């Protein structure tokens, strides 16, 4: 099936987890042949199909997966065989998700109006979110966490990018409004840079990179279509972006080198 999302293990660059649209989850260890895990999630639960994204817990013990029908499921990777943890059938659209740096809280970007960030306790989804904060005037689309644990960034359909204190979830500053909705965001591995993509059916689509503390703009790149996913290289000044290819109903990848 069509691969929808893939992400490296935060503690091992040799392991990658991915999900397909029909509901298959695979864990690849690039040091060995075959798959470390290859599971048809739909066979375990009929809610686990039409997968959209996933997110590793910082200690690599769980992967959270989200579906088009706004079901969120914890996958327990602590043993040799994958098992299902808690799940949640969200009452609102869930667009993205991330963990706090210690894994004690799980954040979800909600596509409500106004857009919210909902916060759940650890891997406990059964009891629902502990609380939520209003993040944007319209849907919260993008969400990411600074690897150092200081900040969370959110992007909205209101064309704003907001930076939050990760401990208090108080908004520190905002960037915008732009001319198009924010579609994705990503911090560099040391937390010093933040990249965000914007775009829509009409108007320009671009990726911007600026300093988190300096607020200095380092790059504005026109990419033709909306960047649906952004990732910094862990050691090199390089940014990878998945750009929607409307002509083929898919995406293609670009690489941008930052600096000289």
PDB file of C-alpha atoms in Angstrom, residues 157-256:
ATOM      1  CA  UNK A 157      -4.880  27.491   9.065  1.00  0.00           C
ATOM      2  CA  UNK A 158      -4.921  31.095  10.297  1.00  0.00           C
ATOM      3  CA  UNK A 159      -1.434  31.470   8.702  1.00  0.00           C
ATOM      4  CA  UNK A 160       0.339  31.920  12.053  1.00  0.00           C
ATOM      5  CA  UNK A 161       3.254  29.961  13.495  1.00  0.00           C
ATOM      6  CA  UNK A 162       3.260  30.076  17.306  1.00  0.00           C
ATOM      7  CA  UNK A 163       6.088  29.198  19.713  1.00  0.00           C
ATOM      8  CA  UNK A 164       5.091  27.820  23.137  1.00  0.00           C
ATOM      9  CA  UNK A 165       6.938  27.168  26.377  1.00  0.00           C
ATOM     10  CA  UNK A 166       6.927  23.350  26.539  1.00  0.00           C
ATOM     11  CA  UNK A 167       6.409  23.235  30.326  1.00  0.00           C
ATOM     12  CA  UNK A 168       3.633  25.793  30.770  1.00  0.00           C
ATOM     13  CA  UNK A 169       2.181  25.842  27.236  1.00  0.00           C
ATOM     14  CA  UNK A 170       2.197  29.598  27.397  1.00  0.00           C
ATOM     15  CA  UNK A 171       2.636  31.287  24.019  1.00  0.00           C
ATOM     16  CA  UNK A 172       6.008  33.069  23.881  1.00  0.00           C
ATOM     17  CA  UNK A 173       5.813  34.676  20.442  1.00  0.00           C
ATOM     18  CA  UNK A 174       4.149  34.387  17.064  1.00  0.00           C
ATOM     19  CA  UNK A 175       5.276  34.642  13.470  1.00  0.00           C
ATOM     20  CA  UNK A 176       2.777  35.847  10.900  1.00  0.00           C
ATOM     21  CA  UNK A 177       0.306  36.151   9.584  1.00  0.00           C
ATOM     22  CA  UNK A 178       1.546  34.745   6.304  1.00  0.00           C
ATOM     23  CA  UNK A 179      -0.453  34.560   3.116  1.00  0.00           C
ATOM     24  CA  UNK A 180      -1.110  30.791   3.301  1.00  0.00           C
ATOM     25  CA  UNK A 181      -1.883  28.210   6.020  1.00  0.00           C
ATOM     26  CA  UNK A 182       1.056  26.618   7.828  1.00  0.00           C
ATOM     27  CA  UNK A 183       1.294  22.973   6.734  1.00  0.00           C
ATOM     28  CA  UNK A 184       4.333  21.623   8.619  1.00  0.00           C
ATOM     29  CA  UNK A 185       7.094  22.567  11.058  1.00  0.00           C
ATOM     30  CA  UNK A 186      10.301  21.070  12.429  1.00  0.00           C
ATOM     31  CA  UNK A 187      13.087  22.015  14.869  1.00  0.00           C
ATOM     32  CA  UNK A 188      16.756  21.297  14.185  1.00  0.00           C
ATOM     33  CA  UNK A 189      18.436  18.663  16.390  1.00  0.00           C
ATOM     34  CA  UNK A 190      19.968  21.290  18.697  1.00  0.00           C
ATOM     35  CA  UNK A 191      16.768  23.341  18.827  1.00  0.00           C
ATOM     36  CA  UNK A 192      18.420  26.467  17.424  1.00  0.00           C
ATOM     37  CA  UNK A 193      16.504  26.544  14.111  1.00  0.00           C
ATOM     38  CA  UNK A 194      12.853  26.160  13.212  1.00  0.00           C
ATOM     39  CA  UNK A 195      11.578  25.433   9.707  1.00  0.00           C
ATOM     40  CA  UNK A 196       7.974  25.793   8.633  1.00  0.00           C
ATOM     41  CA  UNK A 197       6.136  25.203   5.396  1.00  0.00           C
ATOM     42  CA  UNK A 198       3.093  27.042   4.127  1.00  0.00           C
ATOM     43  CA  UNK A 199       0.855  26.780   1.106  1.00  0.00           C
ATOM     44  CA  UNK A 200      -2.563  26.008  -0.217  1.00  0.00           C
ATOM     45  CA  UNK A 201      -4.600  25.425  -3.379  1.00  0.00           C
ATOM     46  CA  UNK A 202      -4.064  29.047  -4.381  1.00  0.00           C
ATOM     47  CA  UNK A 203      -1.158  31.355  -3.708  1.00  0.00           C
ATOM     48  CA  UNK A 204       2.537  30.827  -3.099  1.00  0.00           C
ATOM     49  CA  UNK A 205       4.020  27.885  -1.219  1.00  0.00           C
ATOM     50  CA  UNK A 206       7.303  28.250   0.605  1.00  0.00           C
ATOM     51  CA  UNK A 207       9.559  26.937   3.370  1.00  0.00           C
ATOM     52  CA  UNK A 208      11.063  29.380   5.859  1.00  0.00           C
ATOM     53  CA  UNK A 209      13.893  28.820   8.349  1.00  0.00           C
ATOM     54  CA  UNK A 210      14.711  31.157  11.225  1.00  0.00           C
ATOM     55  CA  UNK A 211      16.634  31.189  14.506  1.00  0.00           C
ATOM     56  CA  UNK A 212      14.524  30.244  17.511  1.00  0.00           C
ATOM     57  CA  UNK A 213      16.337  32.563  19.922  1.00  0.00           C
ATOM     58  CA  UNK A 214      17.661  35.155  17.468  1.00  0.00           C
ATOM     59  CA  UNK A 215      14.414  35.344  15.430  1.00  0.00           C
ATOM     60  CA  UNK A 216      16.675  35.947  12.437  1.00  0.00           C
ATOM     61  CA  UNK A 217      15.477  34.674   9.046  1.00  0.00           C
ATOM     62  CA  UNK A 218      17.984  32.348   7.360  1.00  0.00           C
ATOM     63  CA  UNK A 219      16.043  31.004   4.383  1.00  0.00           C
ATOM     64  CA  UNK A 220      12.900  31.480   2.334  1.00  0.00           C
ATOM     65  CA  UNK A 221      12.506  28.835  -0.350  1.00  0.00           C
ATOM     66  CA  UNK A 222       9.732  28.773  -2.946  1.00  0.00           C
ATOM     67  CA  UNK A 223       8.736  25.149  -3.435  1.00  0.00           C
ATOM     68  CA  UNK A 224       5.807  25.265  -5.853  1.00  0.00           C
ATOM     69  CA  UNK A 225       3.445  23.204  -3.691  1.00  0.00           C
ATOM     70  CA  UNK A 226       2.832  22.881   0.035  1.00  0.00           C
ATOM     71  CA  UNK A 227       5.540  21.105   2.065  1.00  0.00           C
ATOM     72  CA  UNK A 228       3.682  18.363   3.931  1.00  0.00           C
ATOM     73  CA  UNK A 229       6.659  17.224   6.033  1.00  0.00           C
ATOM     74  CA  UNK A 230       9.994  18.762   7.114  1.00  0.00           C
ATOM     75  CA  UNK A 231      13.009  17.169   8.815  1.00  0.00           C
ATOM     76  CA  UNK A 232      16.481  18.473   9.665  1.00  0.00           C
ATOM     77  CA  UNK A 233      19.520  16.220   9.277  1.00  0.00           C
ATOM     78  CA  UNK A 234      20.790  15.297  12.793  1.00  0.00           C
ATOM     79  CA  UNK A 235      24.369  16.477  12.154  1.00  0.00           C
ATOM     80  CA  UNK A 236      24.553  18.352   8.836  1.00  0.00           C
ATOM     81  CA  UNK A 237      22.998  21.755   7.942  1.00  0.00           C
ATOM     82  CA  UNK A 238      20.484  20.133   5.600  1.00  0.00           C
ATOM     83  CA  UNK A 239      16.691  20.218   5.543  1.00  0.00           C
ATOM     84  CA  UNK A 240      14.559  17.563   3.820  1.00  0.00           C
ATOM     85  CA  UNK A 241      11.037  18.426   2.710  1.00  0.00           C
ATOM     86  CA  UNK A 242       8.226  16.373   1.228  1.00  0.00           C
ATOM     87  CA  UNK A 243       6.358  18.517  -1.289  1.00  0.00           C
ATOM     88  CA  UNK A 244       2.888  17.684  -2.577  1.00  0.00           C
ATOM     89  CA  UNK A 245       2.848  16.801  -6.278  1.00  0.00           C
ATOM     90  CA  UNK A 246      -0.683  17.650  -7.367  1.00  0.00           C
ATOM     91  CA  UNK A 247      -0.137  16.339 -10.906  1.00  0.00           C
ATOM     92  CA  UNK A 248       0.570  12.797  -9.642  1.00  0.00           C
ATOM     93  CA  UNK A 249      -1.415  12.785  -6.372  1.00  0.00           C
ATOM     94  CA  UNK A 250       1.743  12.087  -4.401  1.00  0.00           C
ATOM     95  CA  UNK A 251       4.836  13.806  -3.029  1.00  0.00           C
ATOM     96  CA  UNK A 252       8.447  14.274  -3.939  1.00  0.00           C
ATOM     97  CA  UNK A 253      11.419  15.053  -1.703  1.00  0.00           C
ATOM     98  CA  UNK A 254      13.718  18.089  -1.876  1.00  0.00           C
ATOM     99  CA  UNK A 255      16.907  18.730   0.082  1.00  0.00           C
ATOM    100  CA  UNK A 256      18.031  22.223   1.079  1.00  0.00           C
TER     101      UNK A 256
END
